[in-house]
Amino acid sequence: MPKMVFIDAAGTRREVDAPVGLSVLEVAHKHGVDLEGACEGSLACSTCHVVVDPGWFDLLKEPTEDEEDMLDLAFGLTKTSRLGCQIVISPELDGLTVTLPAGSRNLQKG
Ligand code: FES
């Protein structure tokens, strides 16, 4: 089974099993990783924002226009940002490494 690595805002790495066909958001929830995903993958929030390790970014399928639009709203957007609910685990993504941003817009303090 493929593995995935989540790195939290404090820099702690956590390697978990990532079943083929699940989204990164679903993998996170399965293992209690703190990735919100308020809309449960329906592209209506940006709280599942993850920063993909540059070494993996080009292996991912291109984001849809809807994903790009939602990403524009994400707090702390980077060049390798994606929405976790839109990345689906495939065998080629074994070892996929993503970092959880320090905060999402919903939690941002004014
Ligand atoms: S969970 Fe809302 S866009 Fe991914």
Coordinates of N, CA and C and ligand atoms in Angstrom, one line a residue:
M1 N 0.9 -1.2 0.0 CA 0.0 0.0 0.0 C 0.9 1.3 0.0
P2 N 0.5 2.3 -0.8 CA 1.3 3.5 -0.8 C 1.3 4.1 0.6
K3 N 2.3 4.9 0.8 CA 2.4 5.7 2.0 C 2.4 7.2 1.7
M4 N 2.0 8.0 2.7 CA 2.1 9.4 2.5 C 2.7 10.0 3.8
V5 N 3.3 11.2 3.6 CA 3.9 11.8 4.7 C 3.2 13.2 4.9
F6 N 2.7 13.4 6.1 CA 2.2 14.8 6.5 C 3.2 15.4 7.4
I7 N 3.5 16.7 7.1 CA 4.4 17.5 8.0 C 3.5 18.6 8.5
D8 N 3.4 18.7 9.9 CA 2.6 19.7 10.4 C 3.3 21.0 10.5
A9 N 2.5 22.0 11.0 CA 3.1 23.4 11.0 C 4.3 23.5 11.9
A10 N 4.4 22.6 12.8 CA 5.6 22.6 13.7 C 6.8 21.8 13.1
G11 N 6.6 21.2 12.0 CA 7.7 20.5 11.3 C 7.8 19.0 11.6
T12 N 6.8 18.5 12.3 CA 6.8 17.1 12.7 C 6.3 16.2 11.5
R13 N 7.1 15.2 11.1 CA 6.7 14.4 10.0 C 5.9 13.2 10.5
R14 N 4.9 12.8 9.8 CA 4.1 11.6 10.2 C 3.9 10.8 8.9
E15 N 4.4 9.6 8.9 CA 4.1 8.7 7.7 C 2.9 7.8 8.0
V16 N 2.0 7.7 7.0 CA 0.8 7.0 7.2 C 0.5 6.1 6.0
D17 N -0.3 5.1 6.1 CA -0.8 4.3 4.9 C -1.8 5.2 4.2
A18 N -1.6 5.1 2.8 CA -2.5 5.9 2.0 C -3.1 5.0 0.9
P19 N -4.3 4.5 1.2 CA -4.9 3.5 0.2 C -5.2 4.2 -1.1
V20 N -4.9 3.5 -2.2 CA -5.2 4.0 -3.6 C -6.7 4.3 -3.7
G21 N -7.0 5.5 -4.3 CA -8.4 5.9 -4.5 C -8.9 6.8 -3.5
L22 N -8.2 6.9 -2.3 CA -8.7 7.9 -1.3 C -8.0 9.2 -1.6
S23 N -8.7 10.3 -1.3 CA -8.1 11.6 -1.4 C -7.1 11.9 -0.2
V24 N -6.3 12.9 -0.4 CA -5.3 13.2 0.7 C -6.2 13.7 1.9
L25 N -7.3 14.3 1.7 CA -8.1 14.7 2.8 C -8.7 13.5 3.5
E26 N -9.1 12.5 2.8 CA -9.6 11.3 3.4 C -8.5 10.5 4.1
V27 N -7.3 10.5 3.6 CA -6.2 9.9 4.2 C -5.9 10.6 5.6
A28 N -5.9 11.9 5.5 CA -5.7 12.7 6.7 C -6.7 12.4 7.8
H29 N -8.0 12.3 7.4 CA -9.0 12.1 8.4 C -8.9 10.7 9.0
K30 N -8.6 9.7 8.1 CA -8.5 8.3 8.5 C -7.5 8.2 9.6
H31 N -6.4 9.0 9.6 CA -5.3 8.9 10.6 C -5.3 10.0 11.6
G32 N -6.4 10.8 11.7 CA -6.5 11.8 12.7 C -5.5 13.0 12.5
V33 N -5.1 13.2 11.2 CA -4.3 14.3 10.9 C -5.1 15.6 10.8
D34 N -4.6 16.7 11.4 CA -5.4 17.8 11.6 C -5.6 18.7 10.3
L35 N -6.4 18.2 9.3 CA -6.6 18.9 8.1 C -8.2 19.1 8.1
E36 N -8.6 20.3 8.0 CA -10.1 20.5 8.3 C -11.0 19.9 7.2
G37 N -11.0 20.4 6.0 CA -11.9 19.9 5.0 C -13.3 20.2 5.3
A38 N -13.7 21.4 5.5 CA -15.0 21.8 6.0 C -16.1 21.4 5.0
C39 N -15.9 21.4 3.7 CA -17.0 21.0 2.8 C -16.9 19.6 2.4
E40 N -16.1 18.8 3.0 CA -16.0 17.3 2.7 C -15.7 17.1 1.2
G41 N -14.9 17.9 0.6 CA -14.4 17.6 -0.7 C -15.3 18.1 -1.9
S42 N -16.2 19.0 -1.6 CA -17.1 19.5 -2.7 C -16.6 20.8 -3.3
L43 N -15.4 21.1 -3.1 CA -14.8 22.3 -3.7 C -15.5 23.6 -3.3
A44 N -15.9 23.7 -2.1 CA -16.6 24.9 -1.6 C -16.0 25.5 -0.4
C45 N -14.7 25.2 -0.2 CA -14.0 25.8 0.9 C -12.5 25.7 0.5
S46 N -11.6 26.2 1.3 CA -10.2 26.0 1.0 C -9.5 25.5 2.3
T47 N -10.2 24.9 3.2 CA -9.7 24.5 4.4 C -8.9 23.2 4.3
C48 N -8.9 22.6 3.2 CA -8.1 21.3 3.0 C -6.8 21.6 2.3
H49 N -6.5 22.9 2.2 CA -5.2 23.4 1.6 C -4.0 22.7 2.1
V50 N -3.2 22.1 1.3 CA -1.9 21.5 1.7 C -0.8 22.1 0.7
V51 N 0.4 22.1 1.2 CA 1.5 22.5 0.4 C 2.3 21.3 0.0
V52 N 2.3 21.0 -1.3 CA 2.9 19.7 -1.8 C 4.4 19.9 -1.9
D53 N 5.1 18.9 -1.5 CA 6.6 18.9 -1.6 C 6.9 19.1 -3.1
P54 N 7.8 20.0 -3.5 CA 8.1 20.3 -4.9 C 8.5 19.0 -5.7
G55 N 9.1 18.1 -5.0 CA 9.5 16.9 -5.7 C 8.3 16.0 -6.2
W56 N 7.1 16.3 -5.6 CA 5.9 15.5 -6.0 C 4.9 16.3 -6.8
F57 N 5.1 17.6 -6.8 CA 4.0 18.5 -7.4 C 3.8 18.1 -8.8
D58 N 4.8 17.9 -9.6 CA 4.6 17.7 -11.0 C 4.0 16.3 -11.3
L59 N 3.9 15.4 -10.4 CA 3.3 14.1 -10.6 C 1.8 14.2 -10.5
L60 N 1.3 15.3 -9.9 CA -0.1 15.4 -9.6 C -0.9 15.8 -10.9
K61 N -2.1 15.4 -11.0 CA -2.9 15.8 -12.1 C -3.1 17.3 -12.0
E62 N -3.3 18.0 -13.2 CA -3.5 19.5 -13.2 C -4.7 19.8 -12.3
P63 N -4.7 20.9 -11.6 CA -5.9 21.3 -10.9 C -7.0 21.8 -11.9
T64 N -8.3 21.6 -11.5 CA -9.3 22.1 -12.3 C -9.5 23.6 -12.1
E65 N -10.2 24.3 -12.9 CA -10.4 25.7 -12.7 C -11.1 26.0 -11.4
D66 N -12.0 25.1 -11.0 CA -12.7 25.3 -9.8 C -11.8 25.2 -8.6
E67 N -10.8 24.3 -8.7 CA -9.8 24.1 -7.6 C -9.0 25.4 -7.6
E68 N -8.5 25.9 -8.7 CA -7.7 27.1 -8.8 C -8.4 28.3 -8.1
D69 N -9.7 28.4 -8.4 CA -10.5 29.5 -7.9 C -10.5 29.4 -6.3
M70 N -10.7 28.2 -5.8 CA -10.8 28.0 -4.4 C -9.4 28.2 -3.7
L71 N -8.4 27.8 -4.4 CA -7.0 28.0 -3.9 C -6.7 29.4 -3.7
D72 N -7.2 30.2 -4.7 CA -7.0 31.7 -4.6 C -7.4 32.3 -3.2
L73 N -8.4 31.6 -2.6 CA -8.9 32.1 -1.3 C -8.1 31.5 -0.1
A74 N -7.2 30.6 -0.4 CA -6.6 29.9 0.7 C -5.6 30.8 1.4
F75 N -5.5 30.8 2.6 CA -4.5 31.6 3.4 C -3.1 30.9 3.3
G76 N -2.1 31.7 3.0 CA -0.8 31.2 2.9 C -0.5 30.4 1.6
L77 N -1.1 30.8 0.5 CA -1.0 30.1 -0.8 C 0.5 30.1 -1.2
T78 N 0.9 29.0 -1.7 CA 2.3 28.9 -2.3 C 2.2 28.3 -3.7
K79 N 3.4 28.3 -4.4 CA 3.4 27.8 -5.7 C 3.0 26.3 -5.8
T80 N 3.2 25.6 -4.8 CA 2.9 24.1 -4.9 C 1.7 23.8 -4.0
S81 N 0.8 24.8 -3.8 CA -0.4 24.6 -3.0 C -1.4 23.8 -3.8
R82 N -2.1 22.9 -3.1 CA -3.2 22.2 -3.8 C -4.3 22.0 -2.7
L83 N -5.5 21.6 -3.1 CA -6.5 21.3 -2.2 C -6.5 19.8 -1.9
G84 N -6.4 19.4 -0.7 CA -6.2 18.0 -0.3 C -7.3 17.1 -0.8
C85 N -8.5 17.6 -0.9 CA -9.6 16.8 -1.3 C -9.6 16.4 -2.8
Q86 N -8.7 17.1 -3.6 CA -8.6 16.9 -5.0 C -7.4 16.1 -5.4
I87 N -6.6 15.7 -4.5 CA -5.5 14.8 -4.8 C -5.9 13.4 -4.5
V88 N -5.9 12.5 -5.5 CA -6.3 11.2 -5.2 C -5.1 10.3 -5.3
I89 N -5.0 9.4 -4.3 CA -3.8 8.6 -4.2 C -3.8 7.5 -5.3
S90 N -2.6 7.5 -6.0 CA -2.4 6.4 -7.0 C -1.1 5.7 -6.6
P91 N -0.8 4.6 -7.2 CA 0.4 3.9 -6.8 C 1.7 4.7 -7.1
E92 N 1.6 5.6 -8.1 CA 2.8 6.5 -8.4 C 3.1 7.5 -7.3
L93 N 2.0 7.7 -6.5 CA 2.2 8.8 -5.5 C 2.7 8.2 -4.2
D94 N 3.2 7.0 -4.2 CA 3.7 6.4 -3.0 C 4.9 7.3 -2.4
G95 N 4.7 7.7 -1.2 CA 5.7 8.6 -0.6 C 5.4 10.1 -0.7
L96 N 4.2 10.4 -1.3 CA 3.8 11.8 -1.4 C 3.9 12.5 -0.1
T97 N 4.5 13.7 -0.1 CA 4.8 14.4 1.1 C 4.1 15.8 1.0
V98 N 3.3 16.1 2.0 CA 2.6 17.4 2.0 C 2.8 18.1 3.4
T99 N 2.8 19.4 3.3 CA 2.9 20.2 4.6 C 1.6 20.8 4.9
L100 N 1.2 20.8 6.1 CA -0.1 21.5 6.5 C 0.3 23.0 6.8
P101 N -0.4 23.9 6.1 CA -0.2 25.3 6.3 C -0.4 25.7 7.8
A102 N 0.2 26.8 8.2 CA 0.1 27.2 9.6 C -1.3 27.5 10.0
G103 N -2.1 28.0 9.1 CA -3.5 28.3 9.5 C -4.3 28.3 8.3
S104 N -5.6 28.1 8.4 CA -6.5 28.3 7.3 C -7.3 29.6 7.5
R105 N -7.9 30.1 6.5 CA -8.6 31.3 6.6 C -9.6 31.3 7.7
N106 N -10.3 30.2 7.9 CA -11.3 30.1 8.9 C -10.8 30.4 10.3
L107 N -9.5 30.1 10.5 CA -9.0 30.3 11.8 C -8.2 31.6 12.0
Q108 N -8.0 32.3 10.9 CA -7.2 33.4 10.9 C -7.7 34.5 11.9
K109 N -6.8 35.0 12.7 CA -7.2 36.0 13.7 C -7.0 37.4 13.1
G110 N -8.0 38.3 13.2 CA -7.9 39.6 12.6 C -6.8 40.4 13.3
Ligands
FES1 S1 -12.7 20.1 1.6 FE1 -13.5 21.9 0.9 S2 -12.4 22.3 -0.9 FE2 -11.5 20.5 -0.2

